[in-house]
Coordinates of C-alpha atoms and ligand atoms in Angstrom, one line a residue:
X583 CA -35.7 -31.7 -49.9
X584 CA -32.2 -31.2 -48.6
X585 CA -32.2 -28.6 -45.9
X586 CA -29.3 -28.0 -43.4
X587 CA -27.5 -31.1 -44.8
X588 CA -30.4 -33.5 -44.1
X589 CA -32.9 -35.0 -46.5
X590 CA -36.4 -34.1 -45.1
X591 CA -39.9 -34.8 -46.3
X592 CA -43.1 -32.8 -45.7
X593 CA -46.6 -34.1 -45.8
X594 CA -47.6 -31.7 -48.5
X595 CA -46.6 -33.5 -51.7
X596 CA -46.6 -32.8 -55.3
X597 CA -47.1 -35.7 -57.8
X598 CA -44.9 -36.2 -60.8
X599 CA -46.6 -38.1 -63.7
X600 CA -45.2 -39.7 -66.7
X601 CA -46.4 -37.5 -69.6
X602 CA -46.8 -40.5 -71.9
X603 CA -48.6 -43.0 -69.7
X604 CA -50.1 -40.5 -67.2
X605 CA -48.9 -42.8 -64.4
X606 CA -47.5 -41.4 -61.2
X607 CA -43.7 -41.8 -61.1
X608 CA -43.0 -40.2 -57.8
X609 CA -43.9 -37.4 -55.3
X610 CA -41.8 -34.6 -53.8
X611 CA -42.3 -32.4 -50.8
X612 CA -43.8 -28.9 -51.3
X613 CA -41.6 -26.5 -49.3
X614 CA -43.0 -23.5 -47.5
X615 CA -41.5 -20.0 -47.7
X616 CA -40.1 -20.5 -44.2
X617 CA -38.4 -23.7 -45.1
X618 CA -36.8 -22.0 -48.1
X619 CA -35.4 -19.2 -45.9
X620 CA -34.2 -21.7 -43.4
X621 CA -32.4 -23.7 -46.1
X622 CA -30.8 -20.6 -47.7
X623 CA -29.7 -19.3 -44.3
X624 CA -27.9 -22.5 -43.4
X625 CA -26.3 -22.9 -46.9
X626 CA -25.0 -19.3 -46.6
X627 CA -23.6 -19.9 -43.2
X628 CA -21.7 -23.0 -44.4
X629 CA -18.2 -22.1 -45.4
X630 CA -16.5 -24.7 -47.6
X631 CA -13.0 -25.6 -46.8
X632 CA -12.6 -27.9 -49.8
X633 CA -9.4 -27.4 -51.8
X634 CA -9.3 -27.2 -55.5
X635 CA -8.1 -30.8 -55.7
X636 CA -10.9 -32.0 -53.5
X637 CA -13.5 -30.2 -55.6
X638 CA -11.9 -31.7 -58.7
X639 CA -12.1 -35.1 -57.1
X640 CA -15.8 -34.9 -56.1
X641 CA -16.9 -33.7 -59.5
X642 CA -14.7 -36.3 -61.3
X643 CA -16.0 -39.2 -59.2
X644 CA -19.6 -38.0 -59.6
X645 CA -19.0 -38.0 -63.4
X646 CA -17.9 -41.6 -63.1
X647 CA -20.9 -42.5 -61.0
X648 CA -23.4 -40.9 -63.4
X649 CA -21.7 -42.7 -66.3
X650 CA -21.9 -46.0 -64.4
X651 CA -25.6 -45.4 -63.6
X652 CA -26.4 -44.0 -67.0
X653 CA -29.3 -46.5 -67.6
X654 CA -31.0 -45.4 -64.4
X655 CA -30.5 -41.7 -65.3
X656 CA -32.0 -42.4 -68.8
X657 CA -35.0 -44.1 -67.2
X658 CA -35.5 -41.3 -64.7
X659 CA -35.2 -38.5 -67.3
X660 CA -37.5 -40.3 -69.7
X661 CA -40.2 -41.2 -67.2
X662 CA -40.6 -37.8 -65.7
X663 CA -40.2 -35.7 -68.8
X664 CA -41.4 -37.9 -71.7
X665 CA -38.0 -37.5 -73.4
X666 CA -37.3 -40.5 -75.7
X667 CA -34.6 -42.7 -74.4
X668 CA -32.3 -42.0 -77.4
X669 CA -32.3 -38.3 -76.5
X670 CA -32.0 -39.0 -72.7
X671 CA -28.9 -41.1 -73.4
X672 CA -27.3 -38.1 -75.2
X673 CA -28.3 -35.9 -72.2
X674 CA -26.6 -38.3 -69.7
X675 CA -23.4 -38.4 -71.9
X676 CA -23.4 -34.6 -72.0
X677 CA -23.8 -34.4 -68.2
X678 CA -20.7 -36.6 -67.8
X679 CA -18.7 -34.3 -70.0
X680 CA -20.0 -31.2 -68.2
X681 CA -18.9 -32.7 -64.9
X682 CA -15.5 -33.6 -66.1
X683 CA -14.9 -30.1 -67.6
X684 CA -16.2 -28.6 -64.3
X685 CA -13.8 -30.7 -62.4
X686 CA -10.9 -29.5 -64.5
X687 CA -12.0 -25.9 -64.2
X688 CA -11.8 -26.2 -60.4
X689 CA -8.0 -26.4 -60.8
X690 CA -7.8 -23.4 -63.2
X691 CA -9.2 -20.5 -61.2
X692 CA -6.5 -17.9 -61.4
X693 CA -6.0 -14.1 -61.2
X694 CA -3.6 -11.6 -62.7
X695 CA -0.6 -9.6 -61.6
X696 CA -0.7 -6.0 -62.6
X697 CA 2.0 -3.4 -62.7
X698 CA 0.3 -0.3 -61.4
X699 CA 2.9 2.3 -62.6
X700 CA 0.6 3.7 -65.3
X701 CA 0.3 6.8 -63.1
X702 CA 3.0 8.5 -61.2
X703 CA 1.2 8.0 -57.8
X704 CA 1.3 4.2 -58.2
X705 CA 4.8 3.7 -59.5
X706 CA 6.0 1.7 -56.5
X707 CA 3.1 -0.8 -56.3
X708 CA 2.2 -4.2 -57.6
X709 CA -1.4 -5.5 -57.7
X710 CA -2.6 -9.1 -57.8
X711 CA -6.2 -10.2 -58.3
X712 CA -7.7 -13.4 -57.0
X713 CA -11.1 -14.9 -57.8
X714 CA -13.2 -15.7 -54.7
X715 CA -16.4 -17.7 -54.5
X716 CA -19.4 -15.4 -54.9
X717 CA -21.1 -17.0 -51.9
X718 CA -24.6 -18.6 -52.1
X719 CA -25.8 -19.3 -55.6
X720 CA -29.5 -19.8 -56.1
X721 CA -30.0 -22.2 -59.1
X722 CA -33.5 -22.4 -60.7
X723 CA -33.8 -24.9 -63.5
X724 CA -36.4 -25.7 -66.2
X725 CA -38.1 -29.0 -67.1
X726 CA -36.6 -29.6 -70.6
X727 CA -33.3 -31.1 -69.6
X728 CA -33.9 -32.5 -66.1
X729 CA -30.3 -33.5 -65.6
X730 CA -28.1 -31.1 -67.7
X731 CA -29.8 -27.9 -66.6
X732 CA -28.9 -28.9 -63.0
X733 CA -25.3 -30.1 -63.8
X734 CA -24.5 -27.0 -65.9
X735 CA -25.2 -24.8 -62.8
X736 CA -24.0 -27.0 -60.0
X737 CA -20.8 -28.2 -61.7
X738 CA -19.3 -24.7 -62.0
X739 CA -20.8 -23.5 -58.7
X740 CA -19.0 -26.3 -56.9
X741 CA -15.8 -25.9 -59.0
X742 CA -15.8 -22.3 -57.7
X743 CA -16.4 -23.4 -54.1
X744 CA -19.8 -21.8 -53.7
X745 CA -22.8 -23.0 -51.7
X746 CA -25.9 -23.6 -53.7
X747 CA -29.6 -23.7 -53.2
X748 CA -31.3 -25.5 -56.0
X749 CA -34.9 -25.3 -57.1
X750 CA -35.5 -27.8 -59.9
X751 CA -38.6 -27.7 -62.0
X752 CA -41.7 -29.0 -60.2
X753 CA -42.4 -31.1 -63.3
X754 CA -39.0 -32.9 -63.3
X755 CA -37.4 -32.8 -59.8
X756 CA -36.6 -36.6 -59.5
X757 CA -33.5 -36.7 -61.7
X758 CA -32.2 -33.5 -60.0
X759 CA -32.5 -35.1 -56.5
X760 CA -30.9 -38.3 -57.7
X761 CA -27.9 -36.2 -59.0
X762 CA -27.5 -34.2 -55.8
X763 CA -27.4 -37.6 -53.9
X764 CA -24.6 -38.7 -56.2
X765 CA -22.6 -35.5 -55.4
X766 CA -23.0 -36.2 -51.7
X767 CA -22.1 -39.9 -52.1
X768 CA -18.9 -38.7 -53.7
X769 CA -17.9 -36.4 -50.9
X770 CA -19.7 -33.1 -51.3
X771 CA -20.4 -31.7 -47.9
X772 CA -24.2 -32.0 -47.6
X773 CA -24.6 -28.5 -46.2
X774 CA -22.9 -27.0 -49.3
X775 CA -26.0 -27.7 -51.3
X776 CA -29.7 -27.3 -50.4
X777 CA -32.5 -28.6 -52.5
X778 CA -36.0 -27.2 -52.3
X779 CA -39.0 -28.3 -54.3
X780 CA -42.5 -27.0 -54.5
X781 CA -44.9 -24.6 -56.1
X782 CA -43.1 -21.5 -57.5
X783 CA -46.2 -19.4 -56.9
X784 CA -45.6 -20.1 -53.2
X785 CA -41.8 -20.2 -52.8
X786 CA -40.5 -18.4 -55.9
X787 CA -40.4 -14.9 -54.6
X788 CA -39.3 -16.0 -51.1
X789 CA -36.3 -17.8 -52.7
X790 CA -35.2 -15.2 -55.2
X791 CA -35.6 -12.2 -52.8
X792 CA -34.0 -14.0 -49.9
X793 CA -31.3 -11.8 -48.2
X794 CA -28.8 -14.7 -48.0
X795 CA -28.5 -15.2 -51.8
X796 CA -25.6 -13.6 -53.6
X797 CA -26.4 -14.8 -57.1
X798 CA -29.4 -16.1 -59.0
X799 CA -28.6 -18.4 -62.0
X800 CA -31.9 -19.0 -63.8
X801 CA -32.8 -21.0 -66.9
X802 CA -36.3 -20.8 -68.1
X803 CA -38.8 -18.7 -70.0
X804 CA -38.5 -15.0 -70.7
X805 CA -41.6 -14.2 -68.7
X806 CA -40.3 -15.8 -65.5
X807 CA -36.8 -14.5 -66.1
X808 CA -38.1 -10.9 -66.3
X809 CA -40.1 -11.4 -63.1
X810 CA -37.0 -12.8 -61.3
X811 CA -34.9 -9.9 -62.5
X812 CA -37.4 -7.5 -60.9
X813 CA -37.7 -9.5 -57.7
X814 CA -34.1 -10.5 -57.0
X815 CA -32.8 -6.9 -56.3
X816 CA -29.0 -6.2 -56.2
X817 CA -27.5 -9.6 -56.7
X818 CA -25.6 -11.1 -59.6
X819 CA -27.9 -12.5 -62.2
X820 CA -27.4 -15.0 -65.0
X821 CA -30.6 -15.5 -67.1
X822 CA -30.6 -18.1 -69.8
X823 CA -34.0 -17.6 -71.5
X824 CA -35.7 -18.5 -74.7
X825 CA -35.1 -18.1 -78.4
X826 CA -36.8 -18.3 -81.7
X827 CA -33.7 -20.0 -82.9
X828 CA -33.0 -19.7 -86.6
X829 CA -31.2 -21.8 -89.2
X830 CA -30.3 -20.0 -92.4
X831 CA -29.7 -22.0 -95.5
X832 CA -28.2 -20.2 -98.5
X833 CA -28.3 -21.4 -102.1
X834 CA -24.6 -22.3 -102.1
X835 CA -25.0 -24.6 -99.0
X836 CA -24.4 -28.3 -98.7
X837 CA -28.1 -29.3 -98.8
X838 CA -27.7 -32.8 -97.4
X839 CA -25.8 -31.5 -94.3
X840 CA -28.3 -28.7 -93.9
X841 CA -31.3 -31.1 -93.9
X842 CA -29.6 -33.4 -91.4
X843 CA -28.9 -30.5 -89.1
X844 CA -32.5 -29.1 -89.5
X845 CA -34.0 -32.5 -88.5
X846 CA -31.8 -32.8 -85.4
X847 CA -32.3 -29.2 -84.4
X848 CA -36.0 -28.9 -85.0
X849 CA -37.1 -32.2 -83.6
X850 CA -34.5 -33.1 -81.0
X851 CA -36.1 -33.5 -77.5
X852 CA -39.4 -33.1 -79.3
X853 CA -38.5 -29.5 -80.1
X854 CA -38.2 -28.5 -76.5
X855 CA -34.7 -27.1 -76.5
X856 CA -33.7 -23.5 -76.0
X857 CA -31.0 -23.8 -78.7
X858 CA -33.2 -25.8 -81.0
X859 CA -34.3 -24.7 -84.5
X860 CA -37.6 -22.8 -84.3
X861 CA -37.5 -21.4 -87.9
X862 CA -35.6 -22.3 -91.0
X863 CA -34.8 -19.4 -93.4
X864 CA -34.2 -20.9 -96.8
X865 CA -33.0 -19.1 -99.9
X866 CA -35.8 -19.0 -102.6
X867 CA -33.6 -20.8 -105.2
X868 CA -33.2 -24.0 -103.2
X869 CA -36.3 -24.0 -101.1
X870 CA -38.1 -26.7 -103.2
X871 CA -35.1 -29.1 -103.0
X872 CA -34.5 -28.4 -99.3
X873 CA -38.2 -29.0 -98.3
X874 CA -38.2 -32.3 -100.4
X875 CA -35.2 -33.5 -98.4
X876 CA -36.6 -32.4 -95.1
X877 CA -39.9 -34.1 -95.7
X878 CA -38.2 -37.3 -96.7
X879 CA -36.1 -37.3 -93.5
X880 CA -39.0 -36.2 -91.3
X881 CA -41.3 -38.9 -92.4
X882 CA -38.8 -41.5 -91.3
X883 CA -39.0 -40.4 -87.7
X884 CA -40.9 -42.6 -85.3
X885 CA -43.2 -40.9 -82.7
X886 CA -44.1 -43.2 -79.9
X887 CA -43.4 -44.6 -76.4
X888 CA -40.5 -42.6 -75.1
X889 CA -39.2 -45.7 -73.3
X890 CA -38.9 -47.6 -76.5
X891 CA -35.4 -47.8 -78.0
X892 CA -36.6 -47.1 -81.6
X893 CA -38.6 -44.0 -80.7
X894 CA -37.2 -40.7 -82.1
X895 CA -39.8 -38.3 -80.7
X896 CA -41.3 -38.7 -77.3
X897 CA -43.9 -36.5 -75.7
X898 CA -44.0 -32.8 -74.8
X899 CA -43.8 -32.1 -71.1
X900 CA -47.7 -32.2 -70.9
X901 CA -50.8 -31.9 -72.9
X902 CA -51.2 -28.1 -72.2
X903 CA -47.9 -27.5 -74.0
X904 CA -48.9 -29.8 -76.9
X905 CA -52.2 -27.9 -77.2
X906 CA -50.3 -24.6 -77.5
X907 CA -48.1 -26.0 -80.3
X908 CA -51.2 -27.3 -82.1
X909 CA -52.7 -23.8 -81.8
X910 CA -49.7 -22.2 -83.3
X911 CA -49.6 -24.5 -86.2
X912 CA -53.3 -23.9 -86.9
X913 CA -52.8 -20.1 -86.6
X914 CA -49.9 -20.2 -89.2
X915 CA -52.1 -22.3 -91.5
X916 CA -55.0 -19.8 -91.1
X917 CA -52.6 -17.0 -92.1
X918 CA -51.6 -18.8 -95.3
X919 CA -48.9 -21.3 -94.4
X920 CA -49.0 -24.8 -96.0
X921 CA -48.7 -27.8 -93.6
X922 CA -46.4 -30.2 -95.6
X923 CA -46.6 -33.0 -93.1
X924 CA -47.2 -33.8 -89.4
X925 CA -48.7 -31.5 -86.8
X926 CA -51.2 -34.1 -85.5
X927 CA -51.7 -34.2 -81.8
X928 CA -52.5 -37.2 -79.6
X929 CA -52.5 -36.2 -75.9
X930 CA -49.0 -34.7 -75.2
X931 CA -47.5 -35.9 -78.5
X932 CA -47.2 -34.0 -81.8
X933 CA -46.0 -35.6 -85.0
X934 CA -43.1 -33.6 -86.5
X935 CA -44.5 -30.8 -88.6
X936 CA -43.1 -29.0 -91.7
X937 CA -44.7 -25.8 -92.7
X938 CA -43.9 -23.7 -95.7
X939 CA -45.0 -20.3 -96.9
X940 CA -45.1 -19.2 -93.2
X941 CA -45.9 -15.5 -92.8
X942 CA -43.1 -13.7 -91.2
X943 CA -45.2 -12.4 -88.4
X944 CA -46.9 -15.7 -87.4
X945 CA -46.6 -16.5 -83.7
X946 CA -45.0 -19.9 -84.6
X947 CA -41.9 -18.1 -85.8
X948 CA -41.9 -14.9 -83.9
X949 CA -42.3 -16.5 -80.5
X950 CA -40.5 -19.5 -79.1
X951 CA -42.5 -22.6 -80.1
X952 CA -41.5 -25.5 -77.9
X953 CA -42.5 -28.4 -80.0
X954 CA -41.4 -30.5 -83.0
X955 CA -42.0 -28.0 -85.8
X956 CA -39.9 -26.9 -88.8
X957 CA -41.5 -23.7 -90.1
X958 CA -39.8 -22.7 -93.4
X959 CA -39.6 -19.0 -94.3
X960 CA -38.4 -18.1 -97.8
X961 CA -35.6 -15.5 -98.0
X962 CA -34.2 -13.6 -101.0
X963 CA -30.6 -13.2 -99.9
X964 CA -28.3 -13.1 -96.9
X965 CA -29.2 -9.5 -96.0
X966 CA -32.9 -10.4 -96.0
X967 CA -32.2 -13.5 -93.8
X968 CA -30.1 -11.6 -91.3
X969 CA -32.5 -8.7 -90.9
X970 CA -35.4 -11.3 -90.4
X971 CA -33.4 -13.1 -87.7
X972 CA -32.8 -9.8 -86.0
X973 CA -36.5 -8.9 -86.1
X974 CA -37.5 -10.9 -83.1
X975 CA -37.0 -10.0 -79.5
X976 CA -34.7 -13.0 -78.9
X977 CA -31.0 -13.5 -79.7
X978 CA -29.5 -16.8 -78.5
X979 CA -27.7 -18.8 -81.3
X980 CA -28.1 -18.8 -85.1
X981 CA -26.8 -21.4 -87.5
X982 CA -26.0 -20.6 -91.1
X983 CA -25.2 -23.0 -94.0
X984 CA -23.2 -21.4 -96.7
X985 CA -20.0 -22.2 -98.6
X986 CA -19.4 -18.5 -99.3
X987 CA -17.0 -17.0 -96.7
X988 CA -18.3 -13.5 -97.5
X989 CA -21.8 -14.5 -96.5
X990 CA -20.6 -16.2 -93.4
X991 CA -18.6 -13.1 -92.3
X992 CA -21.5 -10.9 -93.0
X993 CA -23.8 -13.0 -90.9
X994 CA -21.2 -13.3 -88.1
X995 CA -20.9 -9.5 -88.0
X996 CA -24.5 -8.5 -88.4
X997 CA -26.5 -11.1 -86.4
X998 CA -27.6 -9.8 -83.0
X999 CA -27.2 -13.1 -81.2
X1000 CA -25.0 -14.7 -78.6
X1001 CA -23.4 -17.1 -81.1
X1002 CA -23.2 -17.6 -84.8
X1003 CA -22.6 -21.2 -85.9
X1004 CA -21.3 -21.6 -89.4
X1005 CA -22.2 -24.8 -91.2
X1006 CA -24.0 -26.2 -88.2
X1007 CA -27.2 -25.4 -86.4
X1008 CA -28.0 -23.2 -83.4
X1009 CA -28.1 -26.5 -81.4
X1010 CA -24.3 -26.7 -81.5
X1011 CA -22.8 -27.1 -78.1
X1012 CA -19.5 -27.5 -76.4
X1013 CA -18.9 -27.0 -72.7
X1014 CA -15.7 -25.1 -73.6
X1015 CA -17.4 -22.2 -75.3
X1016 CA -19.5 -19.3 -73.8
X1017 CA -23.2 -19.8 -74.0
X1018 CA -25.9 -17.2 -73.6
X1019 CA -28.0 -14.7 -75.4
X1020 CA -28.6 -11.0 -76.1
X1021 CA -31.8 -9.0 -76.0
X1022 CA -34.6 -11.1 -74.3
X1023 CA -32.6 -14.3 -74.5
X1024 CA -30.8 -13.4 -71.3
X1025 CA -28.0 -12.0 -69.4
X1026 CA -24.5 -13.4 -68.6
X1027 CA -22.9 -16.5 -69.9
X1028 CA -22.8 -20.2 -69.1
X1029 CA -20.2 -22.7 -70.6
X1030 CA -18.2 -24.0 -67.7
X1031 CA -15.3 -21.6 -67.6
X1032 CA -17.6 -18.6 -68.2
X1033 CA -20.0 -19.7 -65.5
X1034 CA -17.1 -20.0 -63.1
X1035 CA -16.3 -16.4 -63.9
X1036 CA -19.9 -15.3 -63.3
X1037 CA -19.9 -17.3 -60.0
X1038 CA -16.7 -15.7 -58.6
X1039 CA -15.8 -12.1 -57.6
X1040 CA -12.5 -10.4 -58.2
X1041 CA -10.5 -9.3 -55.2
X1042 CA -7.6 -7.0 -55.8
X1043 CA -4.6 -6.9 -53.4
X1044 CA -2.1 -4.1 -53.8
X1045 CA 1.4 -4.3 -52.5
Ligands
NAP2355 P1 -40.3 -21.7 -66.8 O1 -41.7 -21.9 -66.7 O2 -39.8 -20.3 -66.9 O3 -39.7 -22.3 -65.5 C1 -38.3 -22.4 -65.2 C2 -38.1 -22.6 -63.7 O4 -38.5 -21.5 -63.0 C3 -38.8 -23.8 -63.1 O5 -38.1 -24.4 -62.1 C4 -40.1 -23.1 -62.6 O6 -40.7 -23.9 -61.6 C5 -39.5 -21.9 -62.0 N1 -40.4 -20.8 -61.7 C6 -41.6 -20.5 -62.3 N2 -42.1 -19.3 -61.8 C7 -41.2 -18.9 -60.9 C8 -41.1 -17.8 -60.0 N3 -42.1 -16.9 -59.9 N4 -40.0 -17.6 -59.2 C9 -39.0 -18.5 -59.2 N5 -39.0 -19.6 -60.0 C10 -40.1 -19.8 -60.8 O7 -39.6 -22.5 -68.0 P2 -39.9 -24.0 -68.4 O8 -41.2 -24.0 -69.0 O9 -39.5 -24.9 -67.3 O10 -38.7 -24.2 -69.5 C11 -38.9 -23.8 -70.8 C12 -38.2 -22.5 -71.0 O11 -36.8 -22.5 -70.6 C13 -38.1 -22.1 -72.5 O12 -38.5 -20.7 -72.7 C14 -36.7 -22.4 -72.9 O13 -36.2 -21.7 -74.0 C15 -36.0 -22.0 -71.7 N6 -34.7 -22.6 -71.6 C16 -33.6 -21.8 -71.8 C17 -32.3 -22.3 -71.9 C18 -31.1 -21.5 -72.1 O14 -30.0 -21.9 -71.7 N7 -31.2 -20.3 -72.7 C19 -32.2 -23.7 -71.7 C20 -33.3 -24.5 -71.5 C21 -34.6 -23.9 -71.5 P3 -41.8 -25.0 -62.1 O15 -41.3 -25.8 -63.2 O16 -42.0 -25.7 -60.9 O17 -43.0 -24.2 -62.5

């Protein structure tokens, strides 16, 4: 743990195990509520004197270090999360980009000048706004992207000159700690960031309701997000929660591209991605051809040792999650779905599963299913597809494949989601665009520039 600028260890330890081999890969301290409060109080007291250029420099040099050490990061991510090394390498490359964009954003924090003479009483004034750091940001991150979920919060928080208290997932804290060490190696004042690890049942509420915190930025499940929203009280909140992410494929679509996108979105990171594809809504006229293409591509994927270079699908985070996915597949089949291929579980691994004829109300499509599944739901037309996407409680990102502009515009206008991606999947990502959901998918936006906005407050100065 990093408390008051010093790495400290406690005797109470939590073990991190490789989900594939079951072997121990490390241990971390388990903080107490008192240690969390202590860490937060000191991080709040610390006032950063870093200039925009210095923050740029720290983030840029950290990006270079992560790039140089990418093999170590890949090994660390894969061994603690079971992510296959192919996916882990993509995660590290993305972390480098996120850091570079954060560095650039540190130099772009600006305000406005406003002529106030829209009313008689203010005709001789001029106002300017500046954006100031929000203060102490509490960052709570999930297991599914052990590096990027941390970088996507710490990058903009540091760009905006905030202090941070980070609580990484208890399941994957080792990569997070390695990354914070890299920030400090590259000049970040150690008191500017605190890291606490431990059991959320013991420290979660103490952390979130702590009086020193000015903002909570949380990524994780809807259930924990809702609990945090109730516990945190009157602080700024960004909640990046789940989704039952849809890909819509219309009968005028480029089928080969749609299949390729479906495979990447449904099975990437073994299906454990918030913006992954959790259901595929296929027009009835092309369903047979689409499923044929999807099956052909799916059966080429290799499920195996995550550390092996030719593995496409590693493990889920643990056997409990794999059992849940297995249960959802069985439930859909019991309700009338056809299992076209896959769905076989061995410990924490599941072979990639295609289901057709999936009833619209089955849990596998209505809830967020975090596993390598491609449930196909037949739709009659664009209106039917859009109203079915809107029927769940989530609304993060939806992809639509169509070559008809009218259908693309209709979907863009009618879908109740944070982003509509035309001719790509919900997994589309760029650090330049806003990212976040509506409904139960969350509050606020990430995407570096937008996260910097969330992590700063506007001060107005009137002359
Ligand atoms: P989770 O169980 O909600 O956990 C997320 C984080 O919250 C972890 O660090 C967890 O600690 C911590 N936590 C749990 N209970 C807490 C409490 N009472 N107070 C404070 N913190 C608490 O989610 P997960 O299983 O790690 O991740 C999967 C979920 O994250 C999925 O729903 C996925 O969609 C979502 N996700 C969303 C996005 C997005 O950007 N929208 C991105 C990625 C993932 P422990 O891990 O130590 O329990």
